[in-house]
Short mmCIF file of C-alpha atoms and ligand atoms in Angstrom, two decimals:
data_model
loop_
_atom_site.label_atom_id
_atom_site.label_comp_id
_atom_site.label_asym_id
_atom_site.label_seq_id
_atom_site.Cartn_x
_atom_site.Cartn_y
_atom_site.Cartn_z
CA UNK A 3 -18.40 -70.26 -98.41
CA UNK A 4 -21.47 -71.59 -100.75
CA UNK A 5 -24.58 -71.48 -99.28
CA UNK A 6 -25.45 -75.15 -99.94
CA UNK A 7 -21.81 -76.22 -98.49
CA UNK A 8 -22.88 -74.21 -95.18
CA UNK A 9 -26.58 -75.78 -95.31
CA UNK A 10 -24.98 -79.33 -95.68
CA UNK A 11 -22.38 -78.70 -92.89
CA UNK A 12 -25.20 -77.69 -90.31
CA UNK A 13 -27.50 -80.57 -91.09
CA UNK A 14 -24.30 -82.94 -90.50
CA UNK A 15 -23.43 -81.39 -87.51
CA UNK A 16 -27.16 -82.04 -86.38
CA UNK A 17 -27.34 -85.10 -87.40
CA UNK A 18 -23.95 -86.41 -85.60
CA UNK A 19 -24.93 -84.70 -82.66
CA UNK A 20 -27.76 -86.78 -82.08
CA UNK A 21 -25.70 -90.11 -83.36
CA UNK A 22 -23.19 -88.72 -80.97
CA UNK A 23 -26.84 -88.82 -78.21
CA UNK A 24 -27.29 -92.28 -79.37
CA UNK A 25 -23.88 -92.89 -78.89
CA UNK A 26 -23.30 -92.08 -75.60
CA UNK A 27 -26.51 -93.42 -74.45
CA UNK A 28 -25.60 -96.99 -75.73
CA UNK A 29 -22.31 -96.46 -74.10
CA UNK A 30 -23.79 -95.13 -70.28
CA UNK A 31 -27.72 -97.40 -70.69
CA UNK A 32 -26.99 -100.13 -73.55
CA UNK A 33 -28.14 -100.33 -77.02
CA UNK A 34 -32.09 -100.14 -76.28
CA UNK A 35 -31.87 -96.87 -74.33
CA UNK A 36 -29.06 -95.29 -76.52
CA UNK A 37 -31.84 -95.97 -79.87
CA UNK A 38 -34.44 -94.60 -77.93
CA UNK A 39 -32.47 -91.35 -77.36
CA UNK A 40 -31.21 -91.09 -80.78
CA UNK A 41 -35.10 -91.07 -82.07
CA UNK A 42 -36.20 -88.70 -79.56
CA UNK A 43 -33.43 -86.28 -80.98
CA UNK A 44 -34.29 -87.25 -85.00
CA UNK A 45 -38.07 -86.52 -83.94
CA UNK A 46 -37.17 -83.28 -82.12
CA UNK A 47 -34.59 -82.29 -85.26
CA UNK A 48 -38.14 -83.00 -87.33
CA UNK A 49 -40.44 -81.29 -84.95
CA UNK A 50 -37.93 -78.22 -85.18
CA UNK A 51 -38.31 -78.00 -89.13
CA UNK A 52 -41.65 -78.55 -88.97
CA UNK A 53 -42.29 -75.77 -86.62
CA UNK A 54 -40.41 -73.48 -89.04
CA UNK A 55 -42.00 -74.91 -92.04
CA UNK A 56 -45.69 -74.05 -90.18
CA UNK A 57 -44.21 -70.75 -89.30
CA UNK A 58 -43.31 -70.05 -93.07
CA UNK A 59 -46.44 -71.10 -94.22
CA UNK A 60 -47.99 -68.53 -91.79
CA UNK A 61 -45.96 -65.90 -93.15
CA UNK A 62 -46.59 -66.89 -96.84
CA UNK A 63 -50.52 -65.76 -95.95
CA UNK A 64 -49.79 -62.17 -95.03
CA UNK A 65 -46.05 -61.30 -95.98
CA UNK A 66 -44.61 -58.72 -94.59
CA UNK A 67 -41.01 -58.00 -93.69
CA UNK A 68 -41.67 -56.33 -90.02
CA UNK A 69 -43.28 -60.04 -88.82
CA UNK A 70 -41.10 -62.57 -90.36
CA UNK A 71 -40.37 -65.08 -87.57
CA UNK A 72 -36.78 -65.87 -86.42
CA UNK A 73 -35.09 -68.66 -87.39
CA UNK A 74 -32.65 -71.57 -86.33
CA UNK A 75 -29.74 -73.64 -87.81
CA UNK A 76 -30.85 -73.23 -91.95
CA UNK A 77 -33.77 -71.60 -91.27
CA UNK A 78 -31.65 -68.30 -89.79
CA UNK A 79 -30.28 -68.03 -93.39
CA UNK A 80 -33.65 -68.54 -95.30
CA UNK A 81 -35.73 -66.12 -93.61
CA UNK A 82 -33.12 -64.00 -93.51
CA UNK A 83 -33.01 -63.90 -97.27
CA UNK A 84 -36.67 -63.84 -97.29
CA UNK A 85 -36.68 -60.60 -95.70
CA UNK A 86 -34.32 -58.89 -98.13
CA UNK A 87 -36.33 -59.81 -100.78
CA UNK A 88 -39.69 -58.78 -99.37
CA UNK A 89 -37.53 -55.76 -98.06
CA UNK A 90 -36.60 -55.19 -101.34
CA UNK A 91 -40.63 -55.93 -102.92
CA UNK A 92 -41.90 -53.25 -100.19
CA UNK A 93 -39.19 -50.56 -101.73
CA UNK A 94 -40.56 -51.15 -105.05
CA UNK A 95 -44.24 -51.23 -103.99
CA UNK A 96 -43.74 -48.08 -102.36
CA UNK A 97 -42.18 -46.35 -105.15
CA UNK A 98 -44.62 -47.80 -107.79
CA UNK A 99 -47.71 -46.58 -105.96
CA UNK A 100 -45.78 -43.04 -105.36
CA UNK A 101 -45.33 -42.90 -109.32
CA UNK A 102 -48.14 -43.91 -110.11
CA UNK A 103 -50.14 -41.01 -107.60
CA UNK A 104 -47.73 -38.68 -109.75
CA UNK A 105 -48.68 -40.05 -113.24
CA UNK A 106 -52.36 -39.41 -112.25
CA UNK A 107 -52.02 -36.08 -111.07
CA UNK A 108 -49.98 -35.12 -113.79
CA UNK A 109 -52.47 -37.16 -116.03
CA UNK A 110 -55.10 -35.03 -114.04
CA UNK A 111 -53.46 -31.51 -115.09
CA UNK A 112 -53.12 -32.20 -118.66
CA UNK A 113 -55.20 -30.21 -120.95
CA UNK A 114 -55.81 -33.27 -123.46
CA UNK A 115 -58.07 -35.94 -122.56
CA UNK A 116 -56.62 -39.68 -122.23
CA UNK A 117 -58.08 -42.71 -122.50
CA UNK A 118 -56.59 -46.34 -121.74
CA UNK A 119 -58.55 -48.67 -123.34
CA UNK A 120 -57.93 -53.17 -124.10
CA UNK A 121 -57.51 -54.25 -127.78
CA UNK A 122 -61.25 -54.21 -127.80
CA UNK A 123 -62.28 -50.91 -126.72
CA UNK A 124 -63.29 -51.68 -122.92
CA UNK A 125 -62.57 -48.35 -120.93
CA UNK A 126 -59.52 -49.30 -117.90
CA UNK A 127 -58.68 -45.62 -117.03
CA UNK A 128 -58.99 -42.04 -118.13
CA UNK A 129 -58.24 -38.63 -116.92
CA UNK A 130 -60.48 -35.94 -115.57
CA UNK A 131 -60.36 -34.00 -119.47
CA UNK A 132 -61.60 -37.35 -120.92
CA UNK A 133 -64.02 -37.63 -118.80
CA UNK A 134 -65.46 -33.71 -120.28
CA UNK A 135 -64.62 -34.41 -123.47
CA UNK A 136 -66.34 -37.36 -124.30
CA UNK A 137 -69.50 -37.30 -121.29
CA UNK A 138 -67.21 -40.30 -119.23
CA UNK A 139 -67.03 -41.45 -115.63
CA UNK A 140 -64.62 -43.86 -114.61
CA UNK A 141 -66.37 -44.71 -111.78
CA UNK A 142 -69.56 -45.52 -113.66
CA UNK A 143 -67.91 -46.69 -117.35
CA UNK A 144 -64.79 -48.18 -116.32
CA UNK A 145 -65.31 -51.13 -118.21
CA UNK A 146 -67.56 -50.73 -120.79
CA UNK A 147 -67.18 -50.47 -124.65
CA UNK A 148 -66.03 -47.08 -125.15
CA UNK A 149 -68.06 -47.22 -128.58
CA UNK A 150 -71.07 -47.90 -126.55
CA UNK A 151 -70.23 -44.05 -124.40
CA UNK A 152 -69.01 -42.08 -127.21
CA UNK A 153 -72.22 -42.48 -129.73
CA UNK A 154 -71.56 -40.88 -132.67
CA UNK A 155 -70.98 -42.40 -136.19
CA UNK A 156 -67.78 -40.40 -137.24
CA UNK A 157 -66.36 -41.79 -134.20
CA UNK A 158 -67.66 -45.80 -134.47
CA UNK A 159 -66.85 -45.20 -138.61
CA UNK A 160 -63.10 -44.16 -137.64
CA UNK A 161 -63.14 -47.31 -135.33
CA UNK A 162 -64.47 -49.91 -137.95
CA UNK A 163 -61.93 -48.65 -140.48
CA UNK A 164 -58.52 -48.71 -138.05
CA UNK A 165 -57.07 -45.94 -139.94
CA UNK A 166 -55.44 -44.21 -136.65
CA UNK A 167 -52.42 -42.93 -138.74
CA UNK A 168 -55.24 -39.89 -139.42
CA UNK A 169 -56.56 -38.22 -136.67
CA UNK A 170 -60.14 -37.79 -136.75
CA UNK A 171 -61.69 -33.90 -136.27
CA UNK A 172 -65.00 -34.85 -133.91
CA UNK A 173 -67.82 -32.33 -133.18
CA UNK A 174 -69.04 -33.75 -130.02
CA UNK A 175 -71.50 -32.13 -127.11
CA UNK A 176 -70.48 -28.94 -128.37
CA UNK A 177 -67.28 -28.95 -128.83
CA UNK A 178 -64.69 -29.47 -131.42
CA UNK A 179 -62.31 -32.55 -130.41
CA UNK A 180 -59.60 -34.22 -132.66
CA UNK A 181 -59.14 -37.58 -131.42
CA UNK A 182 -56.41 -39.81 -131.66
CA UNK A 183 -56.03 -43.35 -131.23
CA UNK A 184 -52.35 -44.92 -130.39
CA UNK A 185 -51.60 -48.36 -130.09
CA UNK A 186 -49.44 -49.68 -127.58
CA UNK A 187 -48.26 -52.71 -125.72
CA UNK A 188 -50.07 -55.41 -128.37
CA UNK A 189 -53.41 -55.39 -126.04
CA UNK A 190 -53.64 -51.83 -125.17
CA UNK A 191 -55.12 -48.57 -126.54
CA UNK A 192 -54.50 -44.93 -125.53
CA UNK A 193 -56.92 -42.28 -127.12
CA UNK A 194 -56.10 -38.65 -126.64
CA UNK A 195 -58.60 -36.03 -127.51
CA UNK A 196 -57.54 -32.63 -127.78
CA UNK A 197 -59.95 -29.54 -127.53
CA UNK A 198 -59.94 -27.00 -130.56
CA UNK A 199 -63.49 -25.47 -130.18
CA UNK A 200 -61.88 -22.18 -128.86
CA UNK A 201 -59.59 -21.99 -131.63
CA UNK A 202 -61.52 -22.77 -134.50
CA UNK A 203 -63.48 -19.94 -133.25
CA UNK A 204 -60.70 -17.48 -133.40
CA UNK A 205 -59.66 -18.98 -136.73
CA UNK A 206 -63.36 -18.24 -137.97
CA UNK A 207 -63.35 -15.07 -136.39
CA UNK A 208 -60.35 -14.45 -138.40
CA UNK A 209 -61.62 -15.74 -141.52
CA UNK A 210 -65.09 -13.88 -141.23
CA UNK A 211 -63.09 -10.83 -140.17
CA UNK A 212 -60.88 -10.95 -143.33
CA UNK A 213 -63.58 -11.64 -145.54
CA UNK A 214 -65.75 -8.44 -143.88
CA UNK A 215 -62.59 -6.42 -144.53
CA UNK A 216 -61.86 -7.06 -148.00
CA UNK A 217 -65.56 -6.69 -148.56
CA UNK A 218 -65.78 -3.45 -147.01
CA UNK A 219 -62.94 -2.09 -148.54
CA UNK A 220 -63.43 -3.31 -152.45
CA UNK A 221 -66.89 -1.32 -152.58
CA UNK A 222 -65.26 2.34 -152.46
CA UNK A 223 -62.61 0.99 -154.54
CA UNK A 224 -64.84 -0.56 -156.79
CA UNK A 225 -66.36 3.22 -156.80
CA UNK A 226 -63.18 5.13 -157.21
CA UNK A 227 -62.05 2.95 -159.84
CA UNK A 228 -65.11 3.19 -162.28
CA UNK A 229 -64.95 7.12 -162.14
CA UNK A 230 -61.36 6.90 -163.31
CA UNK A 231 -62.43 4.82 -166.14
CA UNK A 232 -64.70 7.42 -167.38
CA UNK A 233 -62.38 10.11 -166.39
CA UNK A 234 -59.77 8.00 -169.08
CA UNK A 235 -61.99 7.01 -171.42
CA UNK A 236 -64.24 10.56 -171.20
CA UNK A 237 -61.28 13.54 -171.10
CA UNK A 238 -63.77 16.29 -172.52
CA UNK A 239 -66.23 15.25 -169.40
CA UNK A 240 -68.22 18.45 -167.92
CA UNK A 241 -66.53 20.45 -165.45
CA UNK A 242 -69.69 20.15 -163.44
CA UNK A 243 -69.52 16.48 -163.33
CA UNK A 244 -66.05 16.11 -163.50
CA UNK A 245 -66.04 17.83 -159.64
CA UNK A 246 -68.80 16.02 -158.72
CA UNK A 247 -67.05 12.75 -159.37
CA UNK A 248 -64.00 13.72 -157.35
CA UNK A 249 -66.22 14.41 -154.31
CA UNK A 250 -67.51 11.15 -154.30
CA UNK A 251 -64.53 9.51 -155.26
CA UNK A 252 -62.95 11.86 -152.43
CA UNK A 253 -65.63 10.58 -149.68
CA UNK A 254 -64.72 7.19 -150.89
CA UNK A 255 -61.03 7.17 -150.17
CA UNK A 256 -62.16 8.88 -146.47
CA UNK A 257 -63.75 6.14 -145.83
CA UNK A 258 -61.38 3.47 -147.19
CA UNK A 259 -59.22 5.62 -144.39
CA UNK A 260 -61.79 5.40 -141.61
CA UNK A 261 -61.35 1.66 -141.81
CA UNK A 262 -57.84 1.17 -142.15
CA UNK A 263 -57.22 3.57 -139.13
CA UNK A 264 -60.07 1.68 -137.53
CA UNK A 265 -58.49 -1.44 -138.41
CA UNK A 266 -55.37 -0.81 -136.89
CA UNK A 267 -56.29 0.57 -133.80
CA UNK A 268 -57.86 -2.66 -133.17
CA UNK A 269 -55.23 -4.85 -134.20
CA UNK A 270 -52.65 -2.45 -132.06
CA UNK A 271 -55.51 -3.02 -129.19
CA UNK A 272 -55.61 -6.50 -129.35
CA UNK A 273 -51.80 -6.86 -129.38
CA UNK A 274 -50.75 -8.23 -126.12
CA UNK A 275 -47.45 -6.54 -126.89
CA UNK A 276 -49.28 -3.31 -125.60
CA UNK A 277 -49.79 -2.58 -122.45
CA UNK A 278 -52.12 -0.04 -121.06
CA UNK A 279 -49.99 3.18 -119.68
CA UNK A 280 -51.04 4.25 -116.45
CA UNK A 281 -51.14 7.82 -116.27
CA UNK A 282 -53.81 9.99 -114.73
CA UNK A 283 -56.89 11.10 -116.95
CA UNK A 284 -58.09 14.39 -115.90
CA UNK A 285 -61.46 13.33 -116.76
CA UNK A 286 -62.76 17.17 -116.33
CA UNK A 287 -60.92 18.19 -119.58
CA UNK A 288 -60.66 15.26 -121.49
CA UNK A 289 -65.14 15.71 -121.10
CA UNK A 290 -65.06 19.24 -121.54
CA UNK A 291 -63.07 18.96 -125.25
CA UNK A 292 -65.68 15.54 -126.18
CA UNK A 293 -68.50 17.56 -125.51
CA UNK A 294 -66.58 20.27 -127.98
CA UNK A 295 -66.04 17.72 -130.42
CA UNK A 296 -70.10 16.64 -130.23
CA UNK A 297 -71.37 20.29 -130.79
CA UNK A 298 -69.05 20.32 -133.91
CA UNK A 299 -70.26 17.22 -135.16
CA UNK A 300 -73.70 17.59 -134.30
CA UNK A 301 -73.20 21.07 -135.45
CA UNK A 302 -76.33 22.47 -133.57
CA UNK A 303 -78.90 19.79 -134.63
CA UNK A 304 -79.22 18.12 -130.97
CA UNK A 305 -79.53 19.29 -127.29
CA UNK A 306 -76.06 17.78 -125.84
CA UNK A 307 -75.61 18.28 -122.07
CA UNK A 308 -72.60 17.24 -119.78
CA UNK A 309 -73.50 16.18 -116.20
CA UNK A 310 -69.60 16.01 -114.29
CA UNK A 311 -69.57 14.52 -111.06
CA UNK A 312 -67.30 12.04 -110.78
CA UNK A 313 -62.97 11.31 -109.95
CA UNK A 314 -60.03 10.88 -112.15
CA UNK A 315 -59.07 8.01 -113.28
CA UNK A 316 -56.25 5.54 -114.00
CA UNK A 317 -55.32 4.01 -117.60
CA UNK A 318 -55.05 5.49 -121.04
CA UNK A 319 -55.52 8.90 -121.52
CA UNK A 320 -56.06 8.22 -125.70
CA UNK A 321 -57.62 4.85 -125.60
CA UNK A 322 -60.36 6.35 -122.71
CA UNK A 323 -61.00 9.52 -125.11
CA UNK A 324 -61.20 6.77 -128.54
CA UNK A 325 -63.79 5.02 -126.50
CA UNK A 326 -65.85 7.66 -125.19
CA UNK A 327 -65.94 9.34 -128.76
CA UNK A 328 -67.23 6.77 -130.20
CA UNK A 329 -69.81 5.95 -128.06
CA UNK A 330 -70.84 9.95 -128.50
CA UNK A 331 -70.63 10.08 -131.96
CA UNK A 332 -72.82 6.79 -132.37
CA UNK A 333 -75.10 8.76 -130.45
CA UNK A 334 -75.24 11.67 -132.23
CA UNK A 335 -75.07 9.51 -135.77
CA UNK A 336 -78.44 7.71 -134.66
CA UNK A 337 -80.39 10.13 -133.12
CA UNK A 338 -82.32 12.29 -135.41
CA UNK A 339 -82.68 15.80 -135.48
CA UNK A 340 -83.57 17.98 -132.25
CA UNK A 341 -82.55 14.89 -130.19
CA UNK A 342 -81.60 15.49 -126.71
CA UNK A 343 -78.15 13.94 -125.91
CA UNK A 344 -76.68 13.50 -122.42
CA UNK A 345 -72.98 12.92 -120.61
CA UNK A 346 -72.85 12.04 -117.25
CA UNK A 347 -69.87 11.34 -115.73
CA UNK A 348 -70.57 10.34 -111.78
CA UNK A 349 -68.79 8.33 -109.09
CA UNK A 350 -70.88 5.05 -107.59
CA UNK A 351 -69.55 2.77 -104.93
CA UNK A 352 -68.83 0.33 -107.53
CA UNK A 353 -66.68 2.81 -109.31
CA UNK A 354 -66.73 5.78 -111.84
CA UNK A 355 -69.69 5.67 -114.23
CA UNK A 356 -69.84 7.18 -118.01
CA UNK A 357 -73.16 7.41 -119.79
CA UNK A 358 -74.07 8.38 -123.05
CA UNK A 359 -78.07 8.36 -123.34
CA UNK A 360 -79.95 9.27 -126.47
CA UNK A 361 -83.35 9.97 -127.51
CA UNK A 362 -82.60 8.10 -131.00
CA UNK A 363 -83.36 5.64 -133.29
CA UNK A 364 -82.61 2.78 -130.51
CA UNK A 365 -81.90 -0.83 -130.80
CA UNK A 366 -83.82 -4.06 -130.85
CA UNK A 367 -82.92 -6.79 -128.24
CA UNK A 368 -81.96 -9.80 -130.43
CA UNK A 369 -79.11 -6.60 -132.04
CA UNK A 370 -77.80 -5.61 -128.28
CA UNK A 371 -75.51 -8.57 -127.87
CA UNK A 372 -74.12 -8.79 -131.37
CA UNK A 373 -73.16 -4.89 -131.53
CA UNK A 374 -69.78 -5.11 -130.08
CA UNK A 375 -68.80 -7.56 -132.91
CA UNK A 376 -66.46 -6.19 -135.77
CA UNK A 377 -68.56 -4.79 -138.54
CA UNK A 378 -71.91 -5.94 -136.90
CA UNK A 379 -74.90 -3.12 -137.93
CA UNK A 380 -78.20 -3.12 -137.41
CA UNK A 381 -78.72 -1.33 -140.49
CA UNK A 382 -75.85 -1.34 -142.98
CA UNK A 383 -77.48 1.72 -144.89
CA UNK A 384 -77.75 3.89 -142.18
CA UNK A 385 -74.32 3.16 -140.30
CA UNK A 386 -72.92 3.98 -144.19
CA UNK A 387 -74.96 7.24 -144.78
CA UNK A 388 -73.51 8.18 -141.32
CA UNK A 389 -69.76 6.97 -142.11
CA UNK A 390 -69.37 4.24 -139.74
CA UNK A 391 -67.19 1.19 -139.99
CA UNK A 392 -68.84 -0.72 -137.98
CA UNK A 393 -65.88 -1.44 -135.92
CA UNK A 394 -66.46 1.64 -133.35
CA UNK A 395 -68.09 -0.53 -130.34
CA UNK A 396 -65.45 -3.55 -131.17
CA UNK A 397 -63.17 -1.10 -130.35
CA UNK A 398 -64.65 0.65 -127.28
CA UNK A 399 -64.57 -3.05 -126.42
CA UNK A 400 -61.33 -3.42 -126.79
CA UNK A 401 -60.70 -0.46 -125.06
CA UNK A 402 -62.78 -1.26 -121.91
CA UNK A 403 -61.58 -5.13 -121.58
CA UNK A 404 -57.73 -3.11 -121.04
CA UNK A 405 -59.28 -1.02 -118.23
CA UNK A 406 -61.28 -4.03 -116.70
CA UNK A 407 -64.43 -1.98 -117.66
CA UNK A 408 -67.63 -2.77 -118.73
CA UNK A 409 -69.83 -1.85 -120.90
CA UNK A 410 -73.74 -2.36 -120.52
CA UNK A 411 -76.25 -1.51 -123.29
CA UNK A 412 -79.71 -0.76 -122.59
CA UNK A 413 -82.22 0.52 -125.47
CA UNK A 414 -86.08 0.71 -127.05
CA UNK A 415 -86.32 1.05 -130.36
CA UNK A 416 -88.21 4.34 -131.28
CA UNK A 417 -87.13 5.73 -127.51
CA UNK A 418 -83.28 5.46 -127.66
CA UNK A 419 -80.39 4.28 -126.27
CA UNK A 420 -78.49 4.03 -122.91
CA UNK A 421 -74.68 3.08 -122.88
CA UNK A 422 -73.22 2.72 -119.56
CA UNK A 423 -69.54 2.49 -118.95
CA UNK A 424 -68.51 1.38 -115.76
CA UNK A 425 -65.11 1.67 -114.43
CA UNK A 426 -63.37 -0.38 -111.20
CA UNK A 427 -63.23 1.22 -107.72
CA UNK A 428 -59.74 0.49 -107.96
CA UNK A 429 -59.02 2.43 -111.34
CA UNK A 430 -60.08 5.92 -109.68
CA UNK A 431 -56.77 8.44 -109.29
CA UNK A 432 -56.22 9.15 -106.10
CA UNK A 433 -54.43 12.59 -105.26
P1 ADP B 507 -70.96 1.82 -136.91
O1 ADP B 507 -69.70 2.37 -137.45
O2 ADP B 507 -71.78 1.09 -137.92
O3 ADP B 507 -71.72 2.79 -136.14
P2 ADP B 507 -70.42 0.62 -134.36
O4 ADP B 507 -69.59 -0.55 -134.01
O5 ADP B 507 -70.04 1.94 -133.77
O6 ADP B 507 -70.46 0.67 -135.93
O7 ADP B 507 -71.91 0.31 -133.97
C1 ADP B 507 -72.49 -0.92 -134.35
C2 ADP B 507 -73.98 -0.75 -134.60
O8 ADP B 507 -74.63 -0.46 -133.37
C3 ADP B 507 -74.30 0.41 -135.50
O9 ADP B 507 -74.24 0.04 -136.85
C4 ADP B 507 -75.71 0.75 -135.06
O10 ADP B 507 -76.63 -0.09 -135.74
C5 ADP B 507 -75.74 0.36 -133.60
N1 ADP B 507 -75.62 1.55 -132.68
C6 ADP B 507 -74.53 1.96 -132.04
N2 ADP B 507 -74.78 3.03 -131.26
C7 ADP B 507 -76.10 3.28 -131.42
C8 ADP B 507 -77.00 4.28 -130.87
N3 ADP B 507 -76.58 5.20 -130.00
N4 ADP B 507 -78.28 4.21 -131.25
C9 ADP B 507 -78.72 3.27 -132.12
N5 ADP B 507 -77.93 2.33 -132.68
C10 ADP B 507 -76.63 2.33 -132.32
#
């Protein structure tokens, strides 16, 4: 039945049910009596609604559905609709505030900074990465101009202009951010900023490393090429010159080779693709054939002495021997004649140690963190004249970083030079 049919019924009935008071009040008492009793019943029926009226208005103040009051006659069905529909409010509350904990911790996680902002750049929320990005605290800025926060005229410039379709590339307390501003709702702002210091880095890195390449590579061709011009344009050229030509153009193409094979052992090092085998390096012979190696190279012009007291060890038996080589052959490259040279190989509690210490040349401070850097020298000259690539200690890094080693440099120029290898605990072979 409709609602308003039953609310009209139960008022009627009400109503006649007092008449019907009146009625039979008239009938027992006479007419005075039988009014009086039919407006004590039309002021109770009023007290009654204005009971539940109060009771409502009660309610109204702090709505909730556990206290909403019971009702009687019309007043059953009200409240009881009430109650669905705050039932119903309390639901959607409770979901809302659950999604919105989850939009804020996933807001929280994300590695790009966002930013809600009005139409007129007052900050209402942003995430934790914002808040790095751009120097913000909610707690403190929510509120203020964002223009008045982020301070920098690229950033007020892209602002005044409204161009957003472009994303603007922002160098900002040290870091590299591109920021984008999207429109939405027709008051609202969002601006993302996304980090790319770390990448432009690599991307340098690359470019500088390409450029260093190239560079190092055109001067011995630049060499070999002009001595086959004159070969071509000089056929009748001494014999005695002629063979001295093709030894330089000789040590020229060794050393284009020295790169190339230095080039690709670091790009096969850097692949992630590789992983490092783990087999056992008997460290006693793979020392015993470097030291070999260093009195061949050094072929009797230094003192080189091998100190072996130390374990086995876990990794890569050819990586571990490229690494160690080229820390000994740096040494014996820089450290003049009659130098002293010494390998120690010893076990600490921290792990096994490797040392190569010379009596060379050395190193100046402000050089010592640069060195590991691809095709850093100290002195180009000198790391030529002793055919380095200047990629040997980006490789030894390399080579260390897979074995969670480290390597520490320690040097005085005119003294020499100390590098210390130091291997994990947990990388010694045990049986
Ligand atoms: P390079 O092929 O030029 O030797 P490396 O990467 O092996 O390249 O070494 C980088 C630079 O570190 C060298 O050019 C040299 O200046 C310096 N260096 C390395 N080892 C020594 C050492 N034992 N004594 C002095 N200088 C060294």
């Amino acid at each position: 039945m409709h609602p308003h049919l039953v609310f009209w019924i139960s008022a009627l009935v009400r109503m006649l049910t007092v008449l019907g008071g009146a009625a039979v009040g008239w009938f027992f008492w006479g007419l005075v009596p039988g009014l009086v009793l039919g407006l004590m019943g039309m002021v109770f029926l009023i007290c009654v609604q204005l009971h539940y009226l109060l009771s409502l208005a009660d309610w109204l103040d702090h709505p909730s559905s556990a206290r909403l009051p019971d009702g009687w006659g019309a007043w059953t069905e009200i409240f009881s609709r009430l109650y669905k529909l705050r039932r119903g409010d309390e639901k959607n509350q409770a979901e809302l505030t659950e999604w919105l904990a989850r939009f804020r911790q996933a807001m929280s996680l994300l590695p790009d900074g966002v930013v809600i902002m009005d139409d007129v750049m007052f900050l209402e929320w942003c995430n934790p990465t914002a808040e790095t990005h751009l120097g913000l605290s909610l707690t403190q800025d929510k509120g203020m101009r964002v223009t008045n926060l982020v301070r920098t005229p690229e950033f007020i410039d892209y602002i005044i202009l409204g161009r957003y379709d472009v994303p603007l590339t922002l160098s900002f307390r040290e870091r590299k951010l591109i920021v984008h501003i999207i429109p939405f709702e027709n008051r609202r702002q969002i601006l993302v900023t996304h980090d790319v210091t770390e990448s432009e880095r690599i991307d340098m890195m690359r470019r500088d490393f390409i450029a260093n390449a190239s560079h190092e590579l055109r001067t011995p061709l630049t060499v070999i090429n002009g001595f086959l011009e004159i070969a071509s344009m000089q056929p009748d050229l001494d014999v005695s010159i002629r063979s001295s030509h093709i030894k330089l153009m000789s040590e020229q193409g060794e050393r284009m080779q020295r790169l190339v094979e230095d080039m690709l052992t670091l790009s096969r090092l850097e692949s992630m693709e590789y992983s490092v085998r783990h087999e056992r390096i008997n460290m006693r012979a793979l020392l015993g054939q470097l030291l070999q190696e260093a009195e061949a190279l050094s072929a009797g012009r230094h003192h080189i002495s091998l100190e072996f007291d130390g374990p086995d060890i876990q990794g890569s038996s050819d990586e571990v021997r490229s690494a160690l080589i080229n820390l000994i052959t740096n040494a014996i490259r820089y450290t003049p004649e009659d130098g002293t040279i010494k390998l120690i190989w010893k076990n600490l509690p921290q792990g096994p140690k490797f040392i190569v210490q010379d009596n060379g040349i050395g190193i100046s401070a402000e050089h010592i963190s640069r060195l590991t850097e691809r095709f850093y020298r100290v002195d180009k000259s000198r790391s030529r004249e002793t055919k380095g690539t200047g990629l040997g200690l980006a490789i030894v890094k390399h080579v260390l970083l897979r074995h969670h080693a480290n390597l520490v440099i320690e040097s005085i120029p005119g003294e020499g030079s100390k590098f210390c290898v130091q291997f994990p605990a947990d990388q010694v072979s045990l049986g």
